[in-house]
XYZ file of C-alpha atoms in Angstrom:
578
model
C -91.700 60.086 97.753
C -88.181 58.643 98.605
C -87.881 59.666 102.173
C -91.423 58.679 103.210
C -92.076 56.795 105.919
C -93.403 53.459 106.041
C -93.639 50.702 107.736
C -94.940 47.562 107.440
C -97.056 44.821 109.868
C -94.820 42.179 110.124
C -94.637 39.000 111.653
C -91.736 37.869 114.621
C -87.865 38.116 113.044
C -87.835 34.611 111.272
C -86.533 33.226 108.348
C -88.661 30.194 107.155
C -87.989 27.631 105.292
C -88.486 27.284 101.786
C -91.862 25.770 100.730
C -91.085 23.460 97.643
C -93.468 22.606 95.120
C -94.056 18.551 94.295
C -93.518 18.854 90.619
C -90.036 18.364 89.186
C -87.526 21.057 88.101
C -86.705 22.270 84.710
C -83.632 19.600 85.134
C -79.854 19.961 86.093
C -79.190 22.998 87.598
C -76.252 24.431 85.523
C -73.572 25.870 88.060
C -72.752 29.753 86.867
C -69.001 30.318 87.009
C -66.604 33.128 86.384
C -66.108 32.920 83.094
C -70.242 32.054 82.294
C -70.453 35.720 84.113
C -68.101 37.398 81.968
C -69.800 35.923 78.607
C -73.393 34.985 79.228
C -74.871 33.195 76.986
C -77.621 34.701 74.820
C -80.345 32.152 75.881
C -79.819 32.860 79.874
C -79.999 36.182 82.223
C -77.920 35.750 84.798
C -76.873 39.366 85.802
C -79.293 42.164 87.190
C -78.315 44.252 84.057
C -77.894 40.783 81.593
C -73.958 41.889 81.324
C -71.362 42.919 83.729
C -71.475 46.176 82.071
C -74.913 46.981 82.780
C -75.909 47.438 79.338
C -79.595 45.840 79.906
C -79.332 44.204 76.279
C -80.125 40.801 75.136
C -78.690 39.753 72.010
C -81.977 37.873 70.909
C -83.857 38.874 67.695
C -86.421 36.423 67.276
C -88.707 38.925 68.801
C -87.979 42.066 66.682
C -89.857 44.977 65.064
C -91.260 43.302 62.274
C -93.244 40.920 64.759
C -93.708 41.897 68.089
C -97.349 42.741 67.695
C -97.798 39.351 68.242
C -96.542 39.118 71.352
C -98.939 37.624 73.861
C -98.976 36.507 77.401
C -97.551 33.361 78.076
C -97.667 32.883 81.471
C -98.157 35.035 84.806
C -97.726 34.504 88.717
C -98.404 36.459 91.538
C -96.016 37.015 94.230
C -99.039 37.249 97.128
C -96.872 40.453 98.109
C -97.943 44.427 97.773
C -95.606 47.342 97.080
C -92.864 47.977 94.865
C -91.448 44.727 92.891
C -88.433 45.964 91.066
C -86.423 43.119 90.140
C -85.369 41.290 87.210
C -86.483 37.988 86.215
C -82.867 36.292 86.401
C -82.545 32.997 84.588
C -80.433 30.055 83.951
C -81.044 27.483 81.928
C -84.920 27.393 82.903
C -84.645 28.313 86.187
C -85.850 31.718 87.327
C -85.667 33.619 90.191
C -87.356 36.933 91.770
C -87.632 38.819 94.336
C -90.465 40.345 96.322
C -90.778 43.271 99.089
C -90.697 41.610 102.496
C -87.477 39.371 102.432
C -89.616 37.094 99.315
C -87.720 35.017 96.871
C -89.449 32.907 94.911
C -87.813 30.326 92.361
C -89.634 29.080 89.158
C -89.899 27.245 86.018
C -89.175 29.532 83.363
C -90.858 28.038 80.858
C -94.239 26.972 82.987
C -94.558 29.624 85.671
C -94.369 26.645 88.073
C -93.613 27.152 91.698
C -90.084 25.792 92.703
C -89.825 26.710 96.293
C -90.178 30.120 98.454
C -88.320 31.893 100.085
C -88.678 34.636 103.199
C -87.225 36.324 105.377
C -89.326 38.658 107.464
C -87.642 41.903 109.148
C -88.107 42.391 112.711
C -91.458 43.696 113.420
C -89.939 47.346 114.925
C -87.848 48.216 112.119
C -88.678 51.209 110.154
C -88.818 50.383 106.696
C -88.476 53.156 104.192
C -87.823 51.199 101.094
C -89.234 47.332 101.617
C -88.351 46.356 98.024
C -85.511 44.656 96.647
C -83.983 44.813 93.163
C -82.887 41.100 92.593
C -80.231 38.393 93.151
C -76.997 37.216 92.296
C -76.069 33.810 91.026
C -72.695 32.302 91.775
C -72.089 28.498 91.491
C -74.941 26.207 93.010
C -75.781 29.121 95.054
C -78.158 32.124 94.958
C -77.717 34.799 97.024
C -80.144 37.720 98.727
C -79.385 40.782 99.950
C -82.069 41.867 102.693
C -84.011 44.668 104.124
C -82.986 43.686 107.770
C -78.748 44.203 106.415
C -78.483 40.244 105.995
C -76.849 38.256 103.232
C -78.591 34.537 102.803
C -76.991 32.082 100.692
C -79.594 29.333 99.329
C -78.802 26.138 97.171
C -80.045 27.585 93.831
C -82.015 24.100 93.487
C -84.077 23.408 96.586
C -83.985 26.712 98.102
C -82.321 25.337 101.689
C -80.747 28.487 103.424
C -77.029 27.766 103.808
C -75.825 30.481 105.455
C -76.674 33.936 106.603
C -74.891 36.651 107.519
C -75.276 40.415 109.165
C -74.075 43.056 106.644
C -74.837 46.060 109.143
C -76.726 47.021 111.958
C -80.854 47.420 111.386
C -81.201 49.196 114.557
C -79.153 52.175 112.573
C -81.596 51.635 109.764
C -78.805 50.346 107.718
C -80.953 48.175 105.083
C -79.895 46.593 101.221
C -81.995 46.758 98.573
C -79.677 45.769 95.981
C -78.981 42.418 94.091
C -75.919 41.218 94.983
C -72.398 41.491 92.248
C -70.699 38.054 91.928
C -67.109 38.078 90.927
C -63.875 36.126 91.805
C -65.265 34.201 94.330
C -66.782 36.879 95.888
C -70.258 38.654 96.680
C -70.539 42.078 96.861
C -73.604 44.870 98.581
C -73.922 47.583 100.141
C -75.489 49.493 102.780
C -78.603 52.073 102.248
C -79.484 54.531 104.951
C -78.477 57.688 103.887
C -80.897 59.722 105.184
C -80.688 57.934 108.496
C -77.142 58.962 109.001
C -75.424 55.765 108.082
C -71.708 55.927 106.560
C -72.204 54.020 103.077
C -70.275 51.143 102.675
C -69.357 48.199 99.783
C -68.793 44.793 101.217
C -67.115 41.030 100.066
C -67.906 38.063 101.457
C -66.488 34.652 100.293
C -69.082 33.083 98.133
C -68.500 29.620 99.828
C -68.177 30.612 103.647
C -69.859 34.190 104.061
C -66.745 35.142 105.459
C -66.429 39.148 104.922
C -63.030 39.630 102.314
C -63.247 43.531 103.004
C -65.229 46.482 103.841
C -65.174 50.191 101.953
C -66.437 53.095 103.530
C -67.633 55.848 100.814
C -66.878 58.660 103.143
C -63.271 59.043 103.478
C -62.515 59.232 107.309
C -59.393 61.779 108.636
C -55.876 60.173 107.226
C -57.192 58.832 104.179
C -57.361 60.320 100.801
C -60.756 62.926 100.615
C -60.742 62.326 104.781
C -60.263 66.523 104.127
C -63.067 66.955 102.503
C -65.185 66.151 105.834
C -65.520 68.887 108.553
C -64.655 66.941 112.033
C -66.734 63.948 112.723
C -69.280 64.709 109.802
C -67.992 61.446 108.154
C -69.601 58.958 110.458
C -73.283 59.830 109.726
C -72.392 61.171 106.112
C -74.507 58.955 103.745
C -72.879 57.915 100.753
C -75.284 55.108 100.183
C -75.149 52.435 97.696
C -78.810 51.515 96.257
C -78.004 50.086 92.712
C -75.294 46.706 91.699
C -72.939 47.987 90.747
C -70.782 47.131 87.045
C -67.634 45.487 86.371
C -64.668 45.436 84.281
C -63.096 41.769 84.315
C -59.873 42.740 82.401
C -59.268 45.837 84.925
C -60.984 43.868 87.775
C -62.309 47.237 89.215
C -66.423 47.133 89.780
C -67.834 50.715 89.763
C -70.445 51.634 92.383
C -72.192 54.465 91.937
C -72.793 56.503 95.889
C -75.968 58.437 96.907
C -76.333 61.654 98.327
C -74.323 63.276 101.937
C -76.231 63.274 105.245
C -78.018 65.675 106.554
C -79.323 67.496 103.327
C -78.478 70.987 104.442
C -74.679 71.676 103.980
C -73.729 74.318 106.660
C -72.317 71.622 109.257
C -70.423 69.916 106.476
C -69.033 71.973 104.308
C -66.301 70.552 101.688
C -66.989 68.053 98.980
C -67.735 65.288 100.659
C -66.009 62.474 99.223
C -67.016 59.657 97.905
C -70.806 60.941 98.221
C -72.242 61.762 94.517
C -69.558 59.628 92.667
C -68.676 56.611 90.828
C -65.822 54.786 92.568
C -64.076 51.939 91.051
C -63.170 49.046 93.703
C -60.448 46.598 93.039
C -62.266 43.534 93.596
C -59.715 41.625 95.170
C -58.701 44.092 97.764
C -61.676 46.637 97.918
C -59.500 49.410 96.970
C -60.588 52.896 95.778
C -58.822 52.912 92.599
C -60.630 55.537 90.839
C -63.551 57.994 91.328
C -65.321 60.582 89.585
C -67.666 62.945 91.802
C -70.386 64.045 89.801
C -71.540 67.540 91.928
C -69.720 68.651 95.479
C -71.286 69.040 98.335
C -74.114 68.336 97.627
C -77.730 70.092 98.588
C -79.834 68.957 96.731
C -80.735 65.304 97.388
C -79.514 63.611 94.211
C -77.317 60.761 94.857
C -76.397 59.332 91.517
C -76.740 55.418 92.482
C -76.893 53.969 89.436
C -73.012 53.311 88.175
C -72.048 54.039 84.996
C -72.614 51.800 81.961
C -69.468 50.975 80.874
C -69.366 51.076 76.881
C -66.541 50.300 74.709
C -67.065 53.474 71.867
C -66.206 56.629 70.283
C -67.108 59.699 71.939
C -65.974 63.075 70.727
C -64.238 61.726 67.724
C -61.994 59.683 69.981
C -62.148 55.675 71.255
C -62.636 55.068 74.417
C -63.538 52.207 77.203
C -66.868 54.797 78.362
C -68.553 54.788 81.428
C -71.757 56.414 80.584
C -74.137 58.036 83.310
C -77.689 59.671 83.326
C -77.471 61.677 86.034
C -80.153 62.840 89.023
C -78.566 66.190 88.365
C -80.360 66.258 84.791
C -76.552 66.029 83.075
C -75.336 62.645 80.665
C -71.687 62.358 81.763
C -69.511 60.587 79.905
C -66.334 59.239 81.765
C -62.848 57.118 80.576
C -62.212 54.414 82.330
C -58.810 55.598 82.658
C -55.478 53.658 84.135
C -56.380 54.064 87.858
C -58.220 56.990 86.966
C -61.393 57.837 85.740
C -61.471 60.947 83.180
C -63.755 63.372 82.641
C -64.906 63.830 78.568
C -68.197 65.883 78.271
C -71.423 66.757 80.245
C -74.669 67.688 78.697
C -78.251 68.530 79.853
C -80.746 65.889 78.925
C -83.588 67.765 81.112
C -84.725 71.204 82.675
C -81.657 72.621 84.663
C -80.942 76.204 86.571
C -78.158 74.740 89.317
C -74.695 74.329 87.220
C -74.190 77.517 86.042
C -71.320 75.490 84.086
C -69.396 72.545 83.922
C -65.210 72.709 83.864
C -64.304 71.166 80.746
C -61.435 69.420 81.837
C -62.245 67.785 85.294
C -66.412 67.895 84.906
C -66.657 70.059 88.219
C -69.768 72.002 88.269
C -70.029 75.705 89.207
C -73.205 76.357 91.219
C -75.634 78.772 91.216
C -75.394 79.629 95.214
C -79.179 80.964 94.800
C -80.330 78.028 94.031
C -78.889 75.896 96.936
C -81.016 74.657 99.393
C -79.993 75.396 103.085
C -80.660 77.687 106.464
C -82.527 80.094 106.877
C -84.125 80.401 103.177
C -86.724 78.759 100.854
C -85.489 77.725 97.841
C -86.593 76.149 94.523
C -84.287 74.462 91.753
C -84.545 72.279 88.465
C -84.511 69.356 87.753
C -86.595 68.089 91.536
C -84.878 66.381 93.566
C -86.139 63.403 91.973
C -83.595 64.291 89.599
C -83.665 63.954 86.213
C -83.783 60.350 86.124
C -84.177 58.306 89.618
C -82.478 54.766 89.990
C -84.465 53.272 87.100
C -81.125 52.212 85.054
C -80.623 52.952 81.480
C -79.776 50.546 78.507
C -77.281 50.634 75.591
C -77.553 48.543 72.300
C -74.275 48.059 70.907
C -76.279 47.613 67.512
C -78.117 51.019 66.556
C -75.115 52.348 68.979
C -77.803 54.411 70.886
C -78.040 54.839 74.622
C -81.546 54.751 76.061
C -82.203 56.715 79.045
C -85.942 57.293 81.195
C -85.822 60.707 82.013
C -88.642 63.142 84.118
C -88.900 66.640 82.797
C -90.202 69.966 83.641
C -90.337 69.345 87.370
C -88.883 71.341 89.994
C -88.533 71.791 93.912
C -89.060 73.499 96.274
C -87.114 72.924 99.836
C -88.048 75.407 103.031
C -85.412 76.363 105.610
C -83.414 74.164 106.987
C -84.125 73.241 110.320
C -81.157 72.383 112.760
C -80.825 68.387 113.040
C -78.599 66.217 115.702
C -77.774 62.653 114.321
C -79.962 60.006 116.784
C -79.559 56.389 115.944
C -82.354 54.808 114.267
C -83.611 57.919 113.225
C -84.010 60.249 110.287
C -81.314 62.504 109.579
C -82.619 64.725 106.835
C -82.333 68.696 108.077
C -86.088 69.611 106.607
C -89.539 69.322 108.270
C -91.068 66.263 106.745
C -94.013 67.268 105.276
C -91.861 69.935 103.333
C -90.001 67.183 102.226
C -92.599 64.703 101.315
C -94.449 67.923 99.218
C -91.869 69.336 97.203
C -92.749 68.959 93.909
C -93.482 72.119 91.555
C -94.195 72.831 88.038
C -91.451 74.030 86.294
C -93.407 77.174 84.539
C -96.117 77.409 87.479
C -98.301 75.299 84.856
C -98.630 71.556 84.360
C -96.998 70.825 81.836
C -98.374 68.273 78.943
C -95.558 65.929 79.139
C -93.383 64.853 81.911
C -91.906 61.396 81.292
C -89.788 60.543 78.872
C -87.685 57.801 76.968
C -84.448 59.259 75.637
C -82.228 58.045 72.876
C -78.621 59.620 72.847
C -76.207 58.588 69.948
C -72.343 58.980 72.025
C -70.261 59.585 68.921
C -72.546 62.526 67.615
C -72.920 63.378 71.261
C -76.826 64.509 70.497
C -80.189 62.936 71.358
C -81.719 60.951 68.426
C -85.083 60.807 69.678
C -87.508 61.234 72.889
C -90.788 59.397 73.337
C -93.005 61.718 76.170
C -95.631 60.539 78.226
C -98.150 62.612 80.460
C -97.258 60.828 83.466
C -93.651 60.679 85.363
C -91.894 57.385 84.191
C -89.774 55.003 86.398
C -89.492 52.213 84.284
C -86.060 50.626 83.411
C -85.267 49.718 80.379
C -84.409 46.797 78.461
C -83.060 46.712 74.582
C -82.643 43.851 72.272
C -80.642 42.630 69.078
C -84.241 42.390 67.105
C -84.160 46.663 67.216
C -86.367 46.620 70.224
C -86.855 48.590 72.994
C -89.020 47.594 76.257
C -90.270 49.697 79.036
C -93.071 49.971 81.860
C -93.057 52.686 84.426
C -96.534 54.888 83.431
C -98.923 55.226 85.516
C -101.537 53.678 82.933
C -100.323 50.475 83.779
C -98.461 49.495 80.100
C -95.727 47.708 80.132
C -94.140 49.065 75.518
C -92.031 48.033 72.696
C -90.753 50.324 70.761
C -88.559 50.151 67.729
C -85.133 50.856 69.198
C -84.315 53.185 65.871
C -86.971 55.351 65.793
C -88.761 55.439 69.086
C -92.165 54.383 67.772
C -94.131 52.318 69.397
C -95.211 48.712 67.948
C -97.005 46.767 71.253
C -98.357 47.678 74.556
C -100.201 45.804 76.942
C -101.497 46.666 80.523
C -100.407 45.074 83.444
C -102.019 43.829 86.283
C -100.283 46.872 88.016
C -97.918 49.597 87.187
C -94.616 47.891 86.013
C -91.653 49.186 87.926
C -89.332 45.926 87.315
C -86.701 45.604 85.673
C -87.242 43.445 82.262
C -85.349 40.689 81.150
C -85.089 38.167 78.170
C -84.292 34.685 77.907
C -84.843 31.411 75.145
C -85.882 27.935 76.067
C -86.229 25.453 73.446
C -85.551 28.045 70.717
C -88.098 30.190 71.769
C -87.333 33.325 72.709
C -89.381 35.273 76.066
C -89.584 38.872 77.649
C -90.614 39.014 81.336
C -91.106 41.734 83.954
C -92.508 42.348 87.558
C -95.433 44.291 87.549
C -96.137 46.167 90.703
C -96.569 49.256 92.075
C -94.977 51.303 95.092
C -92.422 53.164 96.799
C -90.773 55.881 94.907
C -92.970 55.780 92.073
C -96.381 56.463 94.135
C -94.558 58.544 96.170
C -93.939 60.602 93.363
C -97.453 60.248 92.082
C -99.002 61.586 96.010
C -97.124 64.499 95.518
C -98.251 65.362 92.150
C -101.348 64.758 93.204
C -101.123 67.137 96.167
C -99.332 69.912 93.494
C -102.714 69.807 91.562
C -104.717 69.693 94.406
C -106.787 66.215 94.160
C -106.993 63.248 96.544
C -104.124 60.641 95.961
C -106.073 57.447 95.289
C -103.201 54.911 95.091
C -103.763 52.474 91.931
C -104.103 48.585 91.671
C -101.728 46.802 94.404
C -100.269 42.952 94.352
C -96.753 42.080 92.564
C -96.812 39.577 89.537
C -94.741 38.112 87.181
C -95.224 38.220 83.308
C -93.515 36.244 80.800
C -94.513 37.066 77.075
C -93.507 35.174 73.855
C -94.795 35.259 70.153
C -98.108 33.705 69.128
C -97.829 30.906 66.853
């Protein structure tokens, strides 16, 4: 469950140094510039998504349907840390790096699964943590740079691992925290701030790559005076939410990177009525200037706990019989909206229901607004239930797109619904939750959609954008949070079962041609690479957070004890047998 609290034993607030290992490195570290970011090369993964446009595709086909049976474990290494691991294998020119929960990053030989050096920074020991993981890195010159649970940005030499500089994003004692990977652009690294149900006020940062200076600072709640500053009742603003959980994607030639913002603060609406800008949205920042050039707010005023974090893919394509530079969303509501990047404007095209839905009672087809169904919102003085949970339809696990079969791939949770009690009157109090419901209503909110477990709840979806329909869906008995990777050999990879597999499936069809089971359930995001013409697929296994938070709850909807599977985080790295 999201909004569960935990907290881990931790050690004094230190950051120690980097323990190096004695063998040599996979050679000259190859400096990652502007222009490598806006055309990676096939062989390397150097963005959390592989692309700044999120698409989660590598263009390698040496592994491809016709042989992927064959793939076998190469090499593995364990990350000595429990909970949710999450991030993508990022690699450049045989270097890899990960991250870990606790403030780990560990650097390694790609091709051996040799230790480089280690990284940690460990959170002071009072801080509340609700979400210890963290979702990756960003590479930027010699450099690579973490964003931490604590609010801190470190800069390390990409080589050795020494710390160069570190600087405070936010304040921990808020509960402000980052569990993103950093974006790299212009000389510039950008995060932002989670926290929304602690009553934060979301933010997207710049700091100069070389110094840590901070280059700007937006707020995504629009304060009195500023455009959407009417959309917040008095002072509601300041503790409004708005978080930002995901990296977000970026256009080069428009120089605008698109952030996608989580859900307002407290849940219950009544003391802050009004839509709420820029909470539920996409926003599109100029990156020189941090600018709100655009947005797109997905649901109003919202009541329902789905903050729509991950930012839209954005897709050069044809949809509805006309071309258009796309930005593509899965939404938490349960919709697929598909957006034009516009001129300074992002415009709304179509919205359809990929899951279970009873909210939107419809969907304006001109600006994408959704009329509610008022019985179904959430609020004071009345229990309510709605569909999809508010897991959403799909959580922050991020989709893929393969500009080959021209198919979008989504992981989606069906036939699951909530069910929120009455509001309770809340009073924001630094450093603590600001949520509006009694926690253990919260934490068990989970219901069947028809009263009966269903025989299928995860899914993998496959939506073709010109045709606007859904070309295939592969269901699984168990909720799935497993991003997605696609490749240019008609593949399609994903963990995020709780049986522990970690599949390829043909990319066309849906069918699946390899499975293996991991050490533990594989939340990670996957990634592909090539060194010395060989072609590998990695991913962090590792189970936690919102994924066995989801799985408690089930388990407390069917009435069983919650036995929590196989802990420990761990690298795999799989190529073809010869």
């Amino acid at each position: 469950m999201k909004h569960h609290l935990r907290s881990l034993a931790v050690s004094a607030f230190v950051a120690l140094l980097p323990i190096c290992s004695a063998l040599s490195a996979p050679g000259e570290y190859s400096p990652v510039t502007d222009q490598r970011l806006r055309n990676p090369e096939p062989q390397n993964w150097l963005l959390y998504r592989g692309n700044y446009s999120g698409w989660g595709y590598s263009p390698l086909s040496q592994i491809n349907e016709s042989n992927v049976a064959k793939l076998k474990l190469q090499w593995a290494f364990s990350t000595g840390q429990t909970e949710g691991h999450q991030s993508p294998p990022i690699v450049n020119n045989g270097y890899m790096y990960i991250t870990a929960p606790g403030g780990v990053l560990i650097a390694l030989d790609a091709k051996t699964g040799q230790q480089l050096w280690r990284y940690k920074r460990e959170p002071p020991a009072e801080m509340l943590q609700l979400h210890p993981n963290n979702r990756g890195v960003a590479l930027y010159g010699d450099r690579v740079y973490l964003a931490t649970v604590d609010c801190h940005l470190v800069a390390l030499d990409a080589k050795t691992g020494k710390v160069i500089w570190a600087k405070a994003v936010g304040d921990w004692k808020s509960l402000q925290y980052m569990t993103l990977a950093p974006l790299a652009a212009k000389g510039k690294i950008m995060v932002g701030s989670s926290g929304g149900e602690t009553g934060v006020r979301g933010f997207v940062a710049a700091f100069d790559a070389e110094t840590g200076a901070e280059a700007w600072r937006t707020y995504t709640t629009a304060a009195p005076g500023e455009p959407g500053g009417d959309t917040w009742p008095g002072d509601s603003y300041k503790n409004g939410g708005g978080s930002i959980w995901i990296t977000g994607n970026y256009d080069p030639n428009a120089n605008l990177a698109y952030w996608g913002t989580g859900n307002p603060a407290p849940w219950p609406t009544e003391g802050r009525l009004g839509d709420n800008l820029y909470t539920t949205s996409v926003i599109a920042l100029d990156v020189d200037t941090g600018a709100i050039k655009a947005y797109h707010q997905y649901h109003h005023n919202d009541a329902w706990d789905w903050d729509e974090v991950t930012p839209p893919l954005l897709i050069d394509t044809e949809i509805k019989g006309r071309k258009v530079k796309g930005a593509v969303h899965a939404g938490r509501s349960g919709y697929l909206w598909m957006l034009d990047r516009g001129d300074n404007k992002i415009n709304f095209i179509d919205a359809v229901p990929y899951v279970n839905h009873n909210v939107f009672k419809s969907v304006d087809t001109k600006t994408g607004r959704p009329t509610y169904d008022d019985s179904r919102r959430p609020g004071m003085n009345k229990k309510v239930t709605f569909c999809p949970s508010l897991w959403g339809g799909k959580d922050w696990p991020p989709e893929a797109w393969n500009p080959k079969t021209g198919l979008i791939y989504t992981p989606a949770n069906d036939n699951l619904c909530s069910e929120l009690p009455a509001a309770e009157p809340t009073v924001y109090k630094k450093g603590d939750l600001y949520i509006g419901y009694p926690l253990e209503g919260v934490l068990n909110n989970i219901r069947w959609k028809d009263g009966v477990a269903p025989s299928s709840i995860g899914e993998i979806q496959a939506w073709d954008l010109k045709a606007g329909k859904k070309v295939w869906t592969r269901k699984f008995p168990t909720p799935l949070w497993g991003p997605l990777l696609t490749t240019g050999g008609n593949l399609l990879f994903a963990g995020g079962t709780l049986d522990r597999k970690f599949r390829a499936f043909n990319a066309t069809t849906g069918a699946v041609l390899w499975e293996t089971a991991a050490p533990s359930g594989v939340n990670g995001v996957p990634s592909s690479f090539e060194i010395d013409g060989e072609q590998y697929v990695a991913v962090l296994s590792g189970w936690g957070v919102d994924a066995e938070r989801m799985e408690s709850a089930l388990d407390s909807l069917r009435g069983v004890p919650h036995v929590a599977g196989p802990q420990g985080g761990s690298v795999l790295v799989f190529k073809l047998e010869k």
